[in-house]
CSV table of N, CA, C and O in Angstrom, one decimal:
chain,number,residue,atom,x,y,z
A,1,MET,N,5.7,20.0,-12.5
A,1,MET,CA,7.0,20.5,-13.1
A,1,MET,C,7.2,21.9,-12.6
A,1,MET,O,6.3,22.7,-12.4
A,2,SER,N,8.5,22.3,-12.5
A,2,SER,CA,8.8,23.6,-12.2
A,2,SER,C,9.9,24.0,-13.2
A,2,SER,O,11.0,23.5,-13.2
A,3,ASP,N,9.5,25.0,-14.0
A,3,ASP,CA,10.5,25.4,-15.1
A,3,ASP,C,11.0,24.2,-15.9
A,3,ASP,O,12.2,24.1,-16.2
A,4,GLY,N,10.1,23.3,-16.3
A,4,GLY,CA,10.4,22.1,-17.1
A,4,GLY,C,11.1,21.0,-16.3
A,4,GLY,O,11.4,19.9,-16.8
A,5,GLU,N,11.3,21.2,-15.0
A,5,GLU,CA,11.9,20.1,-14.1
A,5,GLU,C,10.9,19.3,-13.5
A,5,GLU,O,9.9,19.9,-12.9
A,6,ILE,N,11.0,18.0,-13.5
A,6,ILE,CA,10.0,17.2,-12.8
A,6,ILE,C,10.4,17.2,-11.3
A,6,ILE,O,11.5,17.0,-10.9
A,7,ILE,N,9.3,17.5,-10.5
A,7,ILE,CA,9.6,17.7,-9.0
A,7,ILE,C,8.9,16.6,-8.2
A,7,ILE,O,9.1,16.4,-7.1
A,8,GLY,N,8.0,15.8,-8.9
A,8,GLY,CA,7.3,14.7,-8.2
A,8,GLY,C,6.6,13.8,-9.2
A,8,GLY,O,6.5,14.1,-10.3
A,9,MET,N,6.2,12.7,-8.6
A,9,MET,CA,5.4,11.7,-9.4
A,9,MET,C,4.6,10.8,-8.5
A,9,MET,O,4.9,10.7,-7.3
A,10,ALA,N,3.6,10.2,-9.1
A,10,ALA,CA,2.8,9.2,-8.4
A,10,ALA,C,2.5,8.1,-9.5
A,10,ALA,O,2.3,8.4,-10.6
A,11,ARG,N,2.5,6.8,-9.0
A,11,ARG,CA,2.3,5.8,-9.9
A,11,ARG,C,1.4,4.7,-9.2
A,11,ARG,O,1.7,4.4,-8.0
A,12,ILE,N,0.4,4.2,-9.9
A,12,ILE,CA,-0.4,3.1,-9.4
A,12,ILE,C,-0.3,2.0,-10.4
A,12,ILE,O,-0.4,2.2,-11.6
A,13,ILE,N,-0.2,0.8,-9.9
A,13,ILE,CA,-0.2,-0.4,-10.8
A,13,ILE,C,-1.2,-1.4,-10.3
A,13,ILE,O,-1.6,-1.3,-9.1
A,14,GLY,N,-1.7,-2.2,-11.1
A,14,GLY,CA,-2.7,-3.2,-10.6
A,14,GLY,C,-3.3,-4.0,-11.8
A,14,GLY,O,-2.9,-3.8,-13.0
A,15,ASP,N,-4.3,-4.7,-11.5
A,15,ASP,CA,-4.9,-5.6,-12.5
A,15,ASP,C,-6.2,-5.0,-13.1
A,15,ASP,O,-6.9,-5.6,-14.0
A,16,GLY,N,-6.5,-3.7,-12.7
A,16,GLY,CA,-7.7,-3.0,-13.2
A,16,GLY,C,-9.0,-3.5,-12.7
A,16,GLY,O,-10.0,-3.1,-13.1
A,17,GLY,N,-9.0,-4.3,-11.6
A,17,GLY,CA,-10.1,-4.8,-11.0
A,17,GLY,C,-10.1,-4.9,-9.5
A,17,GLY,O,-10.7,-4.1,-8.8
A,18,ILE,N,-9.3,-5.9,-9.0
A,18,ILE,CA,-9.4,-6.2,-7.6
A,18,ILE,C,-8.2,-5.9,-6.8
A,18,ILE,O,-8.1,-5.9,-5.6
A,19,ALA,N,-7.0,-5.7,-7.5
A,19,ALA,CA,-5.8,-5.4,-6.8
A,19,ALA,C,-5.0,-4.2,-7.4
A,19,ALA,O,-4.8,-4.2,-8.6
A,20,TYR,N,-4.7,-3.3,-6.5
A,20,TYR,CA,-4.0,-2.1,-6.9
A,20,TYR,C,-2.9,-1.9,-5.9
A,20,TYR,O,-3.0,-2.2,-4.7
A,21,TYR,N,-1.8,-1.3,-6.4
A,21,TYR,CA,-0.7,-1.0,-5.6
A,21,TYR,C,-0.1,0.4,-5.9
A,21,TYR,O,0.2,0.7,-7.1
A,22,ILE,N,-0.1,1.2,-4.9
A,22,ILE,CA,0.5,2.6,-5.1
A,22,ILE,C,2.0,2.4,-5.0
A,22,ILE,O,2.5,2.2,-3.9
A,23,GLN,N,2.6,2.4,-6.1
A,23,GLN,CA,4.0,2.1,-6.1
A,23,GLN,C,4.9,3.3,-5.7
A,23,GLN,O,5.9,3.1,-5.0
A,24,ASP,N,4.6,4.5,-6.1
A,24,ASP,CA,5.4,5.6,-5.8
A,24,ASP,C,4.6,6.9,-5.6
A,24,ASP,O,3.6,7.1,-6.4
A,25,VAL,N,4.9,7.6,-4.6
A,25,VAL,CA,4.5,9.0,-4.5
A,25,VAL,C,5.7,9.7,-4.0
A,25,VAL,O,6.1,9.5,-2.8
A,26,ILE,N,6.4,10.3,-4.9
A,26,ILE,CA,7.7,10.9,-4.6
A,26,ILE,C,7.7,12.4,-4.9
A,26,ILE,O,7.3,12.8,-6.0
A,27,ILE,N,8.3,13.2,-4.0
A,27,ILE,CA,8.4,14.6,-4.2
A,27,ILE,C,9.9,14.9,-3.9
A,27,ILE,O,10.4,14.5,-2.9
A,28,LYS,N,10.5,15.7,-4.8
A,28,LYS,CA,11.9,16.1,-4.5
A,28,LYS,C,11.9,16.9,-3.1
A,28,LYS,O,11.0,17.6,-2.9
A,29,PRO,N,12.9,16.6,-2.3
A,29,PRO,CA,12.9,17.1,-0.9
A,29,PRO,C,12.7,18.7,-0.9
A,29,PRO,O,11.9,19.1,0.0
A,30,GLU,N,13.3,19.4,-1.8
A,30,GLU,CA,13.1,20.9,-1.7
A,30,GLU,C,11.7,21.3,-2.0
A,30,GLU,O,11.4,22.5,-1.8
A,31,TYR,N,10.8,20.5,-2.5
A,31,TYR,CA,9.4,20.8,-2.9
A,31,TYR,C,8.5,20.1,-1.9
A,31,TYR,O,7.2,20.3,-2.1
A,32,GLN,N,8.9,19.4,-0.9
A,32,GLN,CA,8.0,18.8,0.0
A,32,GLN,C,7.4,19.8,0.9
A,32,GLN,O,7.9,20.9,1.1
A,33,ARG,N,6.3,19.4,1.5
A,33,ARG,CA,5.5,20.2,2.5
A,33,ARG,C,4.9,21.5,1.8
A,33,ARG,O,4.8,22.5,2.4
A,34,GLN,N,4.6,21.3,0.5
A,34,GLN,CA,3.9,22.4,-0.2
A,34,GLN,C,2.6,21.9,-0.8
A,34,GLN,O,2.0,22.6,-1.6
A,35,GLY,N,2.2,20.7,-0.4
A,35,GLY,CA,0.9,20.2,-0.9
A,35,GLY,C,0.9,19.5,-2.2
A,35,GLY,O,-0.1,19.0,-2.7
A,36,ILE,N,2.1,19.3,-2.8
A,36,ILE,CA,2.2,18.6,-4.0
A,36,ILE,C,2.0,17.1,-3.8
A,36,ILE,O,1.2,16.5,-4.7
A,37,GLY,N,2.5,16.5,-2.8
A,37,GLY,CA,2.2,15.0,-2.5
A,37,GLY,C,0.7,14.8,-2.3
A,37,GLY,O,0.1,13.9,-2.8
A,38,LYS,N,0.0,15.7,-1.6
A,38,LYS,CA,-1.4,15.6,-1.4
A,38,LYS,C,-2.2,15.7,-2.8
A,38,LYS,O,-3.0,14.9,-3.0
A,39,GLN,N,-1.7,16.6,-3.6
A,39,GLN,CA,-2.4,16.7,-4.9
A,39,GLN,C,-2.2,15.4,-5.7
A,39,GLN,O,-3.2,15.0,-6.4
A,40,LEU,N,-1.0,14.9,-5.7
A,40,LEU,CA,-0.7,13.7,-6.4
A,40,LEU,C,-1.6,12.5,-5.8
A,40,LEU,O,-2.2,11.7,-6.6
A,41,MET,N,-1.6,12.4,-4.5
A,41,MET,CA,-2.3,11.3,-3.9
A,41,MET,C,-3.8,11.4,-4.1
A,41,MET,O,-4.5,10.4,-4.3
A,42,ASP,N,-4.3,12.7,-4.1
A,42,ASP,CA,-5.7,12.9,-4.4
A,42,ASP,C,-6.0,12.4,-5.9
A,42,ASP,O,-7.1,11.8,-6.0
A,43,LYS,N,-5.1,12.6,-6.8
A,43,LYS,CA,-5.3,12.1,-8.2
A,43,LYS,C,-5.4,10.5,-8.2
A,43,LYS,O,-6.1,9.9,-8.8
A,44,VAL,N,-4.4,10.0,-7.4
A,44,VAL,CA,-4.3,8.5,-7.3
A,44,VAL,C,-5.7,7.9,-6.8
A,44,VAL,O,-6.3,7.0,-7.3
A,45,MET,N,-6.2,8.6,-5.7
A,45,MET,CA,-7.5,8.1,-5.1
A,45,MET,C,-8.6,8.4,-6.0
A,45,MET,O,-9.6,7.6,-6.0
A,46,ASP,N,-8.6,9.4,-6.8
A,46,ASP,CA,-9.6,9.6,-7.8
A,46,ASP,C,-9.6,8.4,-8.8
A,46,ASP,O,-10.7,8.0,-9.2
A,47,TYR,N,-8.5,8.0,-9.2
A,47,TYR,CA,-8.4,6.9,-10.1
A,47,TYR,C,-9.0,5.6,-9.5
A,47,TYR,O,-9.7,4.8,-10.1
A,48,ILE,N,-8.6,5.4,-8.2
A,48,ILE,CA,-9.2,4.2,-7.5
A,48,ILE,C,-10.7,4.3,-7.4
A,48,ILE,O,-11.4,3.3,-7.7
A,49,ARG,N,-11.2,5.5,-7.1
A,49,ARG,CA,-12.7,5.7,-7.0
A,49,ARG,C,-13.3,5.3,-8.4
A,49,ARG,O,-14.4,4.7,-8.4
A,50,ALA,N,-12.7,5.6,-9.4
A,50,ALA,CA,-13.3,5.4,-10.7
A,50,ALA,C,-13.1,4.0,-11.2
A,50,ALA,O,-13.9,3.5,-12.1
A,51,HIS,N,-12.1,3.2,-10.7
A,51,HIS,CA,-11.8,1.9,-11.3
A,51,HIS,C,-11.9,0.7,-10.4
A,51,HIS,O,-12.1,-0.4,-10.9
A,52,ALA,N,-11.8,0.9,-9.1
A,52,ALA,CA,-11.7,-0.2,-8.2
A,52,ALA,C,-13.1,-0.8,-8.0
A,52,ALA,O,-14.1,-0.1,-8.0
A,53,ASN,N,-13.2,-2.1,-7.8
A,53,ASN,CA,-14.4,-2.8,-7.5
A,53,ASN,C,-14.6,-2.8,-6.0
A,53,ASN,O,-13.6,-2.6,-5.3
A,54,ASN,N,-15.8,-3.1,-5.6
A,54,ASN,CA,-16.1,-3.3,-4.2
A,54,ASN,C,-15.2,-4.4,-3.7
A,54,ASN,O,-15.1,-5.4,-4.3
A,55,ASN,N,-14.6,-4.2,-2.5
A,55,ASN,CA,-13.7,-5.2,-1.9
A,55,ASN,C,-12.3,-5.3,-2.6
A,55,ASN,O,-11.6,-6.3,-2.4
A,56,SER,N,-12.0,-4.4,-3.5
A,56,SER,CA,-10.6,-4.4,-4.1
A,56,SER,C,-9.6,-4.2,-3.0
A,56,SER,O,-9.9,-3.6,-1.9
A,57,VAL,N,-8.4,-4.7,-3.2
A,57,VAL,CA,-7.3,-4.4,-2.2
A,57,VAL,C,-6.4,-3.4,-2.8
A,57,VAL,O,-5.9,-3.5,-3.9
A,58,ILE,N,-6.1,-2.3,-2.0
A,58,ILE,CA,-5.2,-1.3,-2.4
A,58,ILE,C,-4.0,-1.3,-1.4
A,58,ILE,O,-4.2,-1.2,-0.2
A,59,GLY,N,-2.8,-1.5,-1.9
A,59,GLY,CA,-1.7,-1.6,-1.0
A,59,GLY,C,-0.6,-0.6,-1.4
A,59,GLY,O,-0.6,0.0,-2.4
A,60,LEU,N,0.3,-0.3,-0.4
A,60,LEU,CA,1.4,0.6,-0.6
A,60,LEU,C,2.4,0.3,0.5
A,60,LEU,O,2.1,-0.3,1.5
A,61,MET,N,3.6,0.7,0.2
A,61,MET,CA,4.7,0.7,1.3
A,61,MET,C,5.1,2.1,1.5
A,61,MET,O,5.4,2.9,0.6
A,62,SER,N,4.9,2.5,2.8
A,62,SER,CA,5.2,3.8,3.2
A,62,SER,C,6.7,3.9,3.6
A,62,SER,O,7.2,3.0,4.3
A,63,ALA,N,7.3,5.0,3.3
A,63,ALA,CA,8.6,5.3,3.9
A,63,ALA,C,8.5,5.4,5.4
A,63,ALA,O,7.5,6.0,5.8
A,64,LYS,N,9.4,5.0,6.1
A,64,LYS,CA,9.4,5.1,7.6
A,64,LYS,C,9.2,6.6,7.9
A,64,LYS,O,9.8,7.5,7.5
A,65,GLY,N,8.2,6.8,8.8
A,65,GLY,CA,7.9,8.2,9.3
A,65,GLY,C,6.9,8.9,8.4
A,65,GLY,O,6.5,10.0,8.8
A,66,LYS,N,6.5,8.3,7.3
A,66,LYS,CA,5.5,9.0,6.4
A,66,LYS,C,4.1,8.4,6.5
A,66,LYS,O,3.2,8.7,5.8
A,67,GLU,N,3.9,7.4,7.4
A,67,GLU,CA,2.7,6.7,7.5
A,67,GLU,C,1.4,7.5,7.7
A,67,GLU,O,0.4,7.3,7.1
A,68,ALA,N,1.6,8.6,8.5
A,68,ALA,CA,0.4,9.5,8.8
A,68,ALA,C,-0.1,10.1,7.6
A,68,ALA,O,-1.4,10.3,7.5
A,69,PHE,N,0.7,10.4,6.6
A,69,PHE,CA,0.2,10.9,5.3
A,69,PHE,C,-0.8,10.0,4.7
A,69,PHE,O,-1.8,10.5,4.2
A,70,TYR,N,-0.6,8.7,4.7
A,70,TYR,CA,-1.5,7.8,4.1
A,70,TYR,C,-2.6,7.4,4.9
A,70,TYR,O,-3.7,7.0,4.4
A,71,THR,N,-2.5,7.5,6.3
A,71,THR,CA,-3.7,7.1,7.1
A,71,THR,C,-4.8,8.1,6.8
A,71,THR,O,-6.0,7.7,7.0
A,72,ARG,N,-4.5,9.3,6.4
A,72,ARG,CA,-5.5,10.3,6.1
A,72,ARG,C,-6.4,9.9,4.9
A,72,ARG,O,-7.5,10.3,4.8
A,73,TYR,N,-5.9,8.9,4.2
A,73,TYR,CA,-6.6,8.4,3.0
A,73,TYR,C,-7.3,7.1,3.3
A,73,TYR,O,-8.0,6.5,2.5
A,74,GLY,N,-7.2,6.6,4.6
A,74,GLY,CA,-7.9,5.4,5.0
A,74,GLY,C,-7.0,4.2,5.1
A,74,GLY,O,-7.6,3.1,5.3
A,75,PHE,N,-5.7,4.3,4.8
A,75,PHE,CA,-4.9,3.1,4.9
A,75,PHE,C,-4.6,2.8,6.4
A,75,PHE,O,-4.5,3.7,7.2
A,76,MET,N,-4.4,1.5,6.6
A,76,MET,CA,-4.2,1.0,7.9
A,76,MET,C,-2.7,0.6,8.0
A,76,MET,O,-2.1,0.1,7.0
A,77,ILE,N,-2.1,0.8,9.1
A,77,ILE,CA,-0.6,0.6,9.3
A,77,ILE,C,-0.4,-0.9,9.7
A,77,ILE,O,-1.2,-1.5,10.5
A,78,ARG,N,0.5,-1.5,9.0
A,78,ARG,CA,1.0,-2.9,9.4
A,78,ARG,C,2.4,-2.7,9.8
A,78,ARG,O,3.3,-2.5,9.0
A,79,PRO,N,2.7,-2.7,11.1
A,79,PRO,CA,4.1,-2.4,11.6
A,79,PRO,C,5.1,-3.3,11.1
A,79,PRO,O,5.0,-4.5,11.0
A,80,ASP,N,6.3,-2.7,10.8
A,80,ASP,CA,7.5,-3.4,10.4
A,80,ASP,C,8.6,-2.4,10.7
A,80,ASP,O,8.9,-1.5,9.9
A,81,ASP,N,9.3,-2.5,11.9
A,81,ASP,CA,10.3,-1.6,12.3
A,81,ASP,C,11.5,-1.5,11.3
A,81,ASP,O,12.3,-0.5,11.3
A,82,ARG,N,11.7,-2.6,10.6
A,82,ARG,CA,13.0,-2.6,9.7
A,82,ARG,C,12.8,-1.8,8.5
A,82,ARG,O,13.7,-1.1,8.1
A,83,LEU,N,11.6,-1.8,7.8
A,83,LEU,CA,11.5,-1.2,6.5
A,83,LEU,C,10.4,-0.1,6.5
A,83,LEU,O,10.2,0.4,5.4
A,84,GLY,N,9.9,0.3,7.5
A,84,GLY,CA,8.8,1.2,7.5
A,84,GLY,C,7.5,0.3,7.5
A,84,GLY,O,7.5,-0.9,7.7
A,85,ASN,N,6.4,0.9,7.2
A,85,ASN,CA,5.1,0.2,7.3
A,85,ASN,C,4.5,-0.1,6.0
A,85,ASN,O,4.4,0.8,5.1
A,86,GLY,N,4.1,-1.4,5.8
A,86,GLY,CA,3.2,-1.8,4.7
A,86,GLY,C,1.8,-1.3,5.1
A,86,GLY,O,1.5,-1.3,6.3
A,87,MET,N,1.1,-0.9,4.1
A,87,MET,CA,-0.2,-0.4,4.4
A,87,MET,C,-1.2,-0.9,3.4
A,87,MET,O,-0.8,-1.1,2.2
A,88,THR,N,-2.4,-1.2,3.8
A,88,THR,CA,-3.4,-1.8,2.9
A,88,THR,C,-4.7,-1.1,3.2
A,88,THR,O,-4.9,-0.4,4.2
A,89,MET,N,-5.6,-1.2,2.2
A,89,MET,CA,-7.0,-0.7,2.3
A,89,MET,C,-7.9,-1.6,1.6
A,89,MET,O,-7.6,-2.1,0.5
A,90,TRP,N,-9.0,-2.0,2.2
A,90,TRP,CA,-10.1,-2.8,1.5
A,90,TRP,C,-11.0,-1.7,1.0
A,90,TRP,O,-11.7,-0.9,1.7
A,91,TRP,N,-11.2,-1.6,-0.3
A,91,TRP,CA,-11.9,-0.5,-1.0
A,91,TRP,C,-13.4,-0.9,-0.9
A,91,TRP,O,-13.8,-2.0,-1.1
A,92,LYS,N,-14.2,0.1,-0.5
A,92,LYS,CA,-15.7,-0.1,-0.5
A,92,LYS,C,-16.2,1.0,-1.4
A,92,LYS,O,-15.8,2.2,-1.3
A,93,ASN,N,-17.1,0.7,-2.3
A,93,ASN,CA,-17.6,1.7,-3.2
A,93,ASN,C,-18.3,2.9,-2.6
A,93,ASN,O,-18.4,3.9,-3.1
A,94,ASP,N,-18.8,2.6,-1.4
A,94,ASP,CA,-19.4,3.7,-0.6
A,94,ASP,C,-18.5,4.7,0.0
A,94,ASP,O,-18.9,5.7,0.6
A,95,ARG,N,-17.2,4.5,-0.2
A,95,ARG,CA,-16.2,5.4,0.4
A,95,ARG,C,-16.1,6.7,-0.3
A,95,ARG,O,-15.6,7.7,0.1
A,96,CYS,N,-16.6,6.8,-1.5
A,96,CYS,CA,-16.5,8.0,-2.4
A,96,CYS,C,-17.0,9.2,-1.6
A,96,CYS,O,-17.9,9.4,-1.0
């Protein structure tokens, strides 16, 4: 938040065991490229580390052109020129 204004959010949904989906990592454009998205994504990955089982599937849909942001966290690109890239990760407990 900036002066009470919400400037970004991240949300993860799933079954609490084997399937997780990173639904949103959104930062208002004027606050992008300041490390806020990284901070939010780090928190999402902390949650995954604490709750995902070995071989859980973690998925997300990346906005076109933003895929490199998620590959830094271990996500693999599944190409789709029309909508941007779907990305998945097979969670291994030793990834921590």
